[in-house]
Coordinates of C-alpha atoms in Angstrom, one line a residue:
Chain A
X1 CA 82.5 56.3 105.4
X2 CA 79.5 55.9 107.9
X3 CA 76.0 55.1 106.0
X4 CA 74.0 58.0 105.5
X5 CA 71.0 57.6 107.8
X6 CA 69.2 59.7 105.2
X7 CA 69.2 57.4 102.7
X8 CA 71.2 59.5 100.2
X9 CA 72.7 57.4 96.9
X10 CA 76.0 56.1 97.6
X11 CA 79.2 57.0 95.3
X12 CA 78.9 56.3 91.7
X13 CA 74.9 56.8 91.5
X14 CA 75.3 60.3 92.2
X15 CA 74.6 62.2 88.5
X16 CA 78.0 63.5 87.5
X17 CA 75.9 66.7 86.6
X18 CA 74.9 67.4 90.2
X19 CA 78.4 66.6 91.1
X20 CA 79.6 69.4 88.5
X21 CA 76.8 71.9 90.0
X22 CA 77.8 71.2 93.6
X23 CA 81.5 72.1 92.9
X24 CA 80.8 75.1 90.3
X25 CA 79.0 76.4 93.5
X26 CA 81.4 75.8 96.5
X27 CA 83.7 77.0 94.6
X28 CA 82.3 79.9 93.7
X29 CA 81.6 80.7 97.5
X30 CA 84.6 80.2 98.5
X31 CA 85.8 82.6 96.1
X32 CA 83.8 85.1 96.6
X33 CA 84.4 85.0 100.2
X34 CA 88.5 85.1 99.6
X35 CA 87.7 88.3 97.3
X36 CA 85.1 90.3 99.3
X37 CA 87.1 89.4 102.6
X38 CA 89.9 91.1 100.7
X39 CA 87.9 93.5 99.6
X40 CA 87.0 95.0 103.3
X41 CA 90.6 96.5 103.0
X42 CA 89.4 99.0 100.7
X43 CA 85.8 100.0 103.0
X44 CA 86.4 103.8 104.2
X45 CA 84.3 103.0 107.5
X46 CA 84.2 100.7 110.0
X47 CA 80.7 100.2 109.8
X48 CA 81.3 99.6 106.0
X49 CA 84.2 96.9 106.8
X50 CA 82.0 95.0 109.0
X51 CA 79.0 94.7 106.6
X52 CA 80.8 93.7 103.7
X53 CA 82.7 91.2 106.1
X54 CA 79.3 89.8 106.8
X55 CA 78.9 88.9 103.2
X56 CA 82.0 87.8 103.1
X57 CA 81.5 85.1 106.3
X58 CA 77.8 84.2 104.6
X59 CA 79.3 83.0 101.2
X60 CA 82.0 80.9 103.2
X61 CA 79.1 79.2 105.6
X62 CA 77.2 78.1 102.7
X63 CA 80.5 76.7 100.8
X64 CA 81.1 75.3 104.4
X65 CA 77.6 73.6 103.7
X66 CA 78.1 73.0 100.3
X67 CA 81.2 71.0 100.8
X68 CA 79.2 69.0 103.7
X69 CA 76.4 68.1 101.9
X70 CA 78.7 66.8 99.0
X71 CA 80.7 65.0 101.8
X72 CA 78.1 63.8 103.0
X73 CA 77.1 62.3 100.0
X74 CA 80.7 60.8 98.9
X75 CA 81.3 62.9 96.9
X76 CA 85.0 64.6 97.2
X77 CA 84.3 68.6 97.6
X78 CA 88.2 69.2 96.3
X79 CA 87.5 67.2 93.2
X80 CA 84.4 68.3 92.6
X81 CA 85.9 71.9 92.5
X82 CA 89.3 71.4 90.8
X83 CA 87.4 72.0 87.2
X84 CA 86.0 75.2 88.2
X85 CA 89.2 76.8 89.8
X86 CA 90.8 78.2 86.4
X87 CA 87.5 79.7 85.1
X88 CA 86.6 81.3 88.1
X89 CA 89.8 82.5 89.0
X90 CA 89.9 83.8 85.7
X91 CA 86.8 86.1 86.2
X92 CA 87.9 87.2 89.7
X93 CA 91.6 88.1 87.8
X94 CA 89.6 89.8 84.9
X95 CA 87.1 91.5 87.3
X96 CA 89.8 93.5 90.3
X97 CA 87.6 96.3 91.4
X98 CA 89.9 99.4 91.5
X99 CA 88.3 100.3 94.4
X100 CA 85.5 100.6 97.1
X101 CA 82.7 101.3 94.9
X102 CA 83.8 98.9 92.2
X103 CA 84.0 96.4 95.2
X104 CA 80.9 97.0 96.5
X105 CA 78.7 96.5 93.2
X106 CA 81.1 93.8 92.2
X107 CA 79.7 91.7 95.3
X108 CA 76.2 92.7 94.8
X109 CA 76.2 92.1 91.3
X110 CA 77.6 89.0 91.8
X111 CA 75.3 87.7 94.9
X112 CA 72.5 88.7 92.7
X113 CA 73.8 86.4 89.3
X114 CA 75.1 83.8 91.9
X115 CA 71.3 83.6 93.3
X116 CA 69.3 83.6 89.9
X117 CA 71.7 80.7 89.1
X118 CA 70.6 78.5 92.1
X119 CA 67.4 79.7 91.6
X120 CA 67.6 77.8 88.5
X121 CA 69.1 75.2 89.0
X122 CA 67.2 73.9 91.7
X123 CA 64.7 72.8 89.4
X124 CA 66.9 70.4 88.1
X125 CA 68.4 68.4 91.2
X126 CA 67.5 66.2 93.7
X127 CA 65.4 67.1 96.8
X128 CA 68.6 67.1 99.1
X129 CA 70.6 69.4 96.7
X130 CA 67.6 71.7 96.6
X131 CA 67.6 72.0 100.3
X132 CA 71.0 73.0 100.3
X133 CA 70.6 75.1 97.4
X134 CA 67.3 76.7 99.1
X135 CA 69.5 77.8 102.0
X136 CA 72.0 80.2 100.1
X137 CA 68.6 82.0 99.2
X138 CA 67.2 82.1 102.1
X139 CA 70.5 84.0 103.1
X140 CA 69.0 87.2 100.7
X141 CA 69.1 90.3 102.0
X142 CA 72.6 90.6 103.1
X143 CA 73.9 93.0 100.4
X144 CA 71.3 95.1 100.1
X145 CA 72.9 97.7 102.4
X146 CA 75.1 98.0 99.1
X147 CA 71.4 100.3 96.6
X148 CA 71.7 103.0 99.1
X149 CA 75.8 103.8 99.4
X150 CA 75.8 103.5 95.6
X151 CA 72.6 105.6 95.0
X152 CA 74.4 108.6 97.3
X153 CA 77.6 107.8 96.1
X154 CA 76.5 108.4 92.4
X155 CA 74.5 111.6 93.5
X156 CA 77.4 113.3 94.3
X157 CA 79.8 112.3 91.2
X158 CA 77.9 111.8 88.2
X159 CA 81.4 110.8 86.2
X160 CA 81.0 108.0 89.1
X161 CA 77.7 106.6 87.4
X162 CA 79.0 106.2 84.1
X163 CA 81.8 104.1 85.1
X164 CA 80.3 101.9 87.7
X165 CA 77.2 101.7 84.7
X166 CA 80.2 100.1 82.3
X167 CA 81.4 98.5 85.2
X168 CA 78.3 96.1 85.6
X169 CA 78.3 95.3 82.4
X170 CA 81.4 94.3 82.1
X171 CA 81.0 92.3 85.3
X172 CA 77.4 90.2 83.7
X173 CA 79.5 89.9 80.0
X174 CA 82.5 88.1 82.3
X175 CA 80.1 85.7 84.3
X176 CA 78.6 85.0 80.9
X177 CA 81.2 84.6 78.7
X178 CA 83.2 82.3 81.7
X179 CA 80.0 80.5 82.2
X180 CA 80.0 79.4 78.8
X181 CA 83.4 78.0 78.7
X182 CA 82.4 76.2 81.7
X183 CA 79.4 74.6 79.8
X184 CA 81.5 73.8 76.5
X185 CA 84.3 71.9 78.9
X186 CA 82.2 70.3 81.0
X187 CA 78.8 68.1 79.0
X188 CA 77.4 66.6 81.9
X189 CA 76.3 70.0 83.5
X190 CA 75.1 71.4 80.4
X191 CA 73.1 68.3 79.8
X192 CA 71.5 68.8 83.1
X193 CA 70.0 71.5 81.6
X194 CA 68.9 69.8 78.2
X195 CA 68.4 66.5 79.5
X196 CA 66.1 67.7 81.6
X197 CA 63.8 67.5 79.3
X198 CA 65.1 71.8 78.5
X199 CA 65.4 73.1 74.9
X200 CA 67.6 74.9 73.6
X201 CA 65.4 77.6 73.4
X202 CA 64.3 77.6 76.9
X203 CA 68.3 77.4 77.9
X204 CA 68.1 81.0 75.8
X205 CA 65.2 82.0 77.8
X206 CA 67.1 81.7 80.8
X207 CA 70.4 83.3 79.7
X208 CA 67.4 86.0 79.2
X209 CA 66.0 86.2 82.5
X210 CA 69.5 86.2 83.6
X211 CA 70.4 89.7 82.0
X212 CA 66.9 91.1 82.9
X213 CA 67.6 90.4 86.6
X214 CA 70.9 92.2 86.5
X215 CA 69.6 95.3 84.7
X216 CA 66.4 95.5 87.4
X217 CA 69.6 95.1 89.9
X218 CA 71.4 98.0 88.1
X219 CA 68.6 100.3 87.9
X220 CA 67.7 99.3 91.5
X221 CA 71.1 101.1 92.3
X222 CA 70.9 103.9 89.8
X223 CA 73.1 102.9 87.3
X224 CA 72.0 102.7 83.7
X225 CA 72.7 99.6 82.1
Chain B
X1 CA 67.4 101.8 122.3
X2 CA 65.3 99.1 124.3
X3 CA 65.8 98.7 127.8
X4 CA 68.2 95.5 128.4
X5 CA 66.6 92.9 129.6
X6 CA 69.8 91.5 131.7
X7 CA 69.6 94.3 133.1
X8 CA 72.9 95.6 132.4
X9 CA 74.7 98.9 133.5
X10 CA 73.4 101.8 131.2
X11 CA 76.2 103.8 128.7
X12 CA 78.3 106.2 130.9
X13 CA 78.4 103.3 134.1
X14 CA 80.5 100.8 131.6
X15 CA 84.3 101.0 132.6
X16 CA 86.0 103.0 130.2
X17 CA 88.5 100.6 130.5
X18 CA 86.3 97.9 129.4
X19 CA 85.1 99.8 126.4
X20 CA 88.7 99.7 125.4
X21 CA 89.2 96.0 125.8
X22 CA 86.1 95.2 124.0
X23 CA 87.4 97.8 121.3
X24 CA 90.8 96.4 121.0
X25 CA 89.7 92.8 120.7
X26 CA 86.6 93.3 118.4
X27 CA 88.9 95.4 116.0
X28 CA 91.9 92.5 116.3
X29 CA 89.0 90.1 115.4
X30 CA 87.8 91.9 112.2
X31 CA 91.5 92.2 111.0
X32 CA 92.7 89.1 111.6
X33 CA 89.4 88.0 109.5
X34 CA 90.1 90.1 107.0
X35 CA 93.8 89.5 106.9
X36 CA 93.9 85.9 107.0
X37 CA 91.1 85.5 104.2
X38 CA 93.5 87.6 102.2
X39 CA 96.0 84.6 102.9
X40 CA 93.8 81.7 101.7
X41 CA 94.8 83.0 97.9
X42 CA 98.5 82.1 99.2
X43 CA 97.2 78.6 99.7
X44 CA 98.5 75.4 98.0
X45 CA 95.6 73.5 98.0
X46 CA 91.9 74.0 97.8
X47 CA 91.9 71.7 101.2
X48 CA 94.0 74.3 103.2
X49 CA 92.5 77.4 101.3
X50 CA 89.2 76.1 102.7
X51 CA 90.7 75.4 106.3
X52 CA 92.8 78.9 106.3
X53 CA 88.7 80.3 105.4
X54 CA 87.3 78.7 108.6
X55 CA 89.7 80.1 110.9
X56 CA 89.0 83.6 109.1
X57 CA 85.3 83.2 109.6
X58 CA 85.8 82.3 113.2
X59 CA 87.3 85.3 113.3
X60 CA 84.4 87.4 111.9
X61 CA 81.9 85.4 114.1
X62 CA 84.1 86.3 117.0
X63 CA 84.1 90.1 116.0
X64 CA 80.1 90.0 115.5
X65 CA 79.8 88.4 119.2
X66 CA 81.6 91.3 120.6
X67 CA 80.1 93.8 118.8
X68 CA 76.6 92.7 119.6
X69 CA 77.8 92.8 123.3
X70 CA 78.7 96.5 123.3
X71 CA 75.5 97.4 121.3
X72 CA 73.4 95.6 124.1
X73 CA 75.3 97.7 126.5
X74 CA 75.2 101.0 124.4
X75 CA 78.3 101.1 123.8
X76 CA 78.9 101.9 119.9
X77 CA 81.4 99.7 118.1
X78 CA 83.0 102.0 115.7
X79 CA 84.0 104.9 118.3
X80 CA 85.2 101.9 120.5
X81 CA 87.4 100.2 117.8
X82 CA 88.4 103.5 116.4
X83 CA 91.5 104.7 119.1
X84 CA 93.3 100.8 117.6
X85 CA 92.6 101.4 114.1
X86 CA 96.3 102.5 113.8
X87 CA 98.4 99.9 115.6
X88 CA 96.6 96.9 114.7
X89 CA 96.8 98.2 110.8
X90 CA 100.4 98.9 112.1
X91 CA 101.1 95.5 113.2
X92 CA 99.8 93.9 109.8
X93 CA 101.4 96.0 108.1
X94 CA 104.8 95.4 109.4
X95 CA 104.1 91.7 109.3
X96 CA 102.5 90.6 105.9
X97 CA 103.9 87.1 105.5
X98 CA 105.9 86.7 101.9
X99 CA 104.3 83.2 101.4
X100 CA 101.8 80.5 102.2
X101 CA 103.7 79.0 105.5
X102 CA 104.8 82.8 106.8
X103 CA 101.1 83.1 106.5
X104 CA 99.7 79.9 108.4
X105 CA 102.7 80.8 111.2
X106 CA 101.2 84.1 111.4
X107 CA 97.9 82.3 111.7
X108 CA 98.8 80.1 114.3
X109 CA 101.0 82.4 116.7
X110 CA 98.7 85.4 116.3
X111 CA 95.5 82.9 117.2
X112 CA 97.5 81.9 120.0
X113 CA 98.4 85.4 121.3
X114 CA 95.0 86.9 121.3
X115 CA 93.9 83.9 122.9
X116 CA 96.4 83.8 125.5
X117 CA 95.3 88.2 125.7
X118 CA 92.0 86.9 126.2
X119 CA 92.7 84.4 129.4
X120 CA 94.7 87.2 131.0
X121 CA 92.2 90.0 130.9
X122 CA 89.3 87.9 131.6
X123 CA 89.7 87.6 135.2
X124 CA 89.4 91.6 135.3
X125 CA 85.9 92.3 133.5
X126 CA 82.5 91.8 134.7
X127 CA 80.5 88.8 134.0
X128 CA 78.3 89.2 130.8
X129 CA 81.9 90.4 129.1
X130 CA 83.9 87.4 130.5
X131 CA 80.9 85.1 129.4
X132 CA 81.6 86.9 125.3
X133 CA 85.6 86.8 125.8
X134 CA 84.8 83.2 126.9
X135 CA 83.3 81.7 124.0
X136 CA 86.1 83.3 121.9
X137 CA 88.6 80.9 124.0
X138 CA 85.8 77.8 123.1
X139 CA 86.6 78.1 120.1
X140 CA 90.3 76.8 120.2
X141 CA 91.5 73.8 118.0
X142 CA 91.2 75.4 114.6
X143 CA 94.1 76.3 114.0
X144 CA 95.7 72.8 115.0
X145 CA 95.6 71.7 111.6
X146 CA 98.8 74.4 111.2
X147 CA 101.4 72.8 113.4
X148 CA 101.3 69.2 111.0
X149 CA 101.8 71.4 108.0
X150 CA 104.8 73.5 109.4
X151 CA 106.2 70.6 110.7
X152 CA 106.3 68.8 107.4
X153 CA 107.3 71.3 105.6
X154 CA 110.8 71.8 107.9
X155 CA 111.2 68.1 107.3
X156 CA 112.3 68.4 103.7
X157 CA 113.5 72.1 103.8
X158 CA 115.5 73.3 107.1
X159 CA 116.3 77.2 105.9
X160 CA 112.7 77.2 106.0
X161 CA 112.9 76.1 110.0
X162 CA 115.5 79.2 110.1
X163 CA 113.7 81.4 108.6
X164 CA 110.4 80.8 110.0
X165 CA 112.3 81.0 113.3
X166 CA 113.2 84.0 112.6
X167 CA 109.9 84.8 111.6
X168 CA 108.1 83.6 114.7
X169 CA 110.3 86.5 116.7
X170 CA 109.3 89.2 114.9
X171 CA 105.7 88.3 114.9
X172 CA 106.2 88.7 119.1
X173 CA 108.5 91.6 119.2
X174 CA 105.6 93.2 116.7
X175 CA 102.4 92.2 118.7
X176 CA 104.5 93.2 122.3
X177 CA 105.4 96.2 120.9
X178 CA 102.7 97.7 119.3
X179 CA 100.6 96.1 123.1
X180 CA 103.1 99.1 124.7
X181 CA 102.4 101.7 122.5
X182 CA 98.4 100.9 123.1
X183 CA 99.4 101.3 126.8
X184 CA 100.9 104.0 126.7
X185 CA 98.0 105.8 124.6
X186 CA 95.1 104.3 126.6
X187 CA 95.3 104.9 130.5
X188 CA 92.2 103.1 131.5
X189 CA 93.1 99.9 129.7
X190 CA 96.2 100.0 131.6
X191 CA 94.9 100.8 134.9
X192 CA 92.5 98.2 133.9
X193 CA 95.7 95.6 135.7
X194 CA 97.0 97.7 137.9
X195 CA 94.1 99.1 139.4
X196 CA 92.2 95.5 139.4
X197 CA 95.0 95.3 142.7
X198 CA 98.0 94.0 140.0
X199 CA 101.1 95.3 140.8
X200 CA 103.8 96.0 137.9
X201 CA 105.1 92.9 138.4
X202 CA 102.1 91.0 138.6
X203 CA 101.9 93.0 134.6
X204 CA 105.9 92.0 134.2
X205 CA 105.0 88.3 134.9
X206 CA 101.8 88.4 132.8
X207 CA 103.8 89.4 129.6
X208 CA 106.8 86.6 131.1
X209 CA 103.7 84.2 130.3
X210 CA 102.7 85.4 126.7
X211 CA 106.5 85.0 125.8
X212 CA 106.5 81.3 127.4
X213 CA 103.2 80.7 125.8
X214 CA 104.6 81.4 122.6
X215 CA 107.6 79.7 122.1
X216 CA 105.6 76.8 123.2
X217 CA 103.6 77.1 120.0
X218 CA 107.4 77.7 118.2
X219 CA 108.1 74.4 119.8
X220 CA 105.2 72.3 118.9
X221 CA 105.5 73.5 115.4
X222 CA 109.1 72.5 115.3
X223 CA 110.4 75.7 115.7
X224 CA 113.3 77.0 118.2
X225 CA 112.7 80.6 119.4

């Protein structure tokens, strides 16, 4: 491998945790992107297919980043990754939106818990892997397109806003409950957290601001949470 | 909408004909993004899954290009894509590969195709369009990584070879047929050839080339057609 001109810490120094971090994220993208790219099959427009295919293109260019940076680095993006491919695939399997709708708050639902995550994270890792980190939310925006089709959607067919309201919960109590077998499996990441100088109690706090984020989310697009 | 500054002809002066290209191609773009994302799940390996998800999002890039192109010209996406809704969906339809290597053929002849589409028509459109068609065909080499793999693979299992022989036909006969019942449907794409001073047998000898084109690819994969 060519020296980093940048200076970046070769192999080996690199904190298993960020290494953990960097593939729990690329991986994530790169699902996401599989499922909402699969998910334009069920848009009734054309419009509708080409917006959610824009999501779909932004999560893979910032996996596509992710797994440059990490390369970049020395660290192996497929490695890094392999520990987060059962748990993830596991929410995705448990989470198969039945159709557009379900599809649609699925990914912003999910952009929106993906993005408080980095957003807390970043804290915690080096200035590099906060640049990268910064630039998947710099990306906001994308899914926003999503408030209004559910907010007319739901006007229309109230049954419609009692499911999709059970919907994202179900979708927040299967990150959660997936993110916490990640952090049981895997120490280093979880002492990123703690051995960042974090307490317990602030690691509650944040689980905290996690679920108050998604409700503001649901409420943004009508649903009652 | 804001005068172009290009200068380019107004809606009503753009060729219907080249409406319909532009239609047909932006609308192959966004399927074959959405299709072959789909196939990154079929993926053995989190290497090719990430691979399959970059020729996807060329794809998608591709179909933005184009559609940002007819908005600068006025012409609206949707209403253009709309008359190939049906026989693309057809095609796919007819051809969803049973497996990862039916899918990465699919990949690789179907990238090939358009592209080959994409040379042929060029020479008929007017500059700013042949300058958007143009970068699509810059973009080649991504799907190289597909002919190592299928010929591997035929290595150490030779039905496959048969099979994805066999395979590598149908994809053709599919794609050439559905390309006639488009013709027949839309006259101006049609007289697009022949009244750009191409006789019939200039067309004949145009789809003589796709065919040779393509059992190239066969070849280089390892594949008799």
């Amino acid at each position: 491998m060519d020296q980093d001109p940048s200076g970046s810490p070769a192999v080996g120094t690199v904190d298993a945790a960020v290494v953990d971090l960097l593939g729990v994220l690329a991986y994530g993208e790169l699902t996401a992107f599989i499922r909402m790219a699969a998910d334009c099959d069920l848009a009734p427009t054309l419009s509708l297919k080409s917006q959610m295919g824009q999501l779909a293109t932004t999560d893979y260019l910032q996996y596509q980043q992710l797994a440059e940076h990490m390369r970049g680095r020395g660290i192996d993006p497929e490695a890094a990754m392999a520990p987060f491919v059962a748990p993830i695939a596991s929410f995705h399997e448990r989470t198969r939106p039945r159709g557009w709708l379900e599809g649609l708050v699925k990914a912003y639902v999910g952009d929106g818990i993906a993005k408080d995550f980095y957003r807390e994270m970043s804290g915690f890792v080096d200035e590099q892997t906060q640049a990268v980190m910064q630039s998947a939310l710099d990306d906001a925006g994308h899914a926003d397109f999503v408030v209004q089709i559910v907010r007319d959607s739901i006007r229309t067919d109230r049954t419609a806003a009692g499911r999709l309201a059970l919907w994202g919960r179900r979708l927040l109590g299967e990150a959660l409950s997936q993110a916490q077998a990640v952090a049981v499996e895997r120490d280093a990441m979880a002492a990123l957290l703690v051995g960042g100088g974090v307490d317990l109690g602030e690691v509650g706090q944040m689980f905290t601001r996690l679920t108050d984020n998604h409700q503001r989310r649901m409420t943004r697009m009508g649903l009652d949470s």
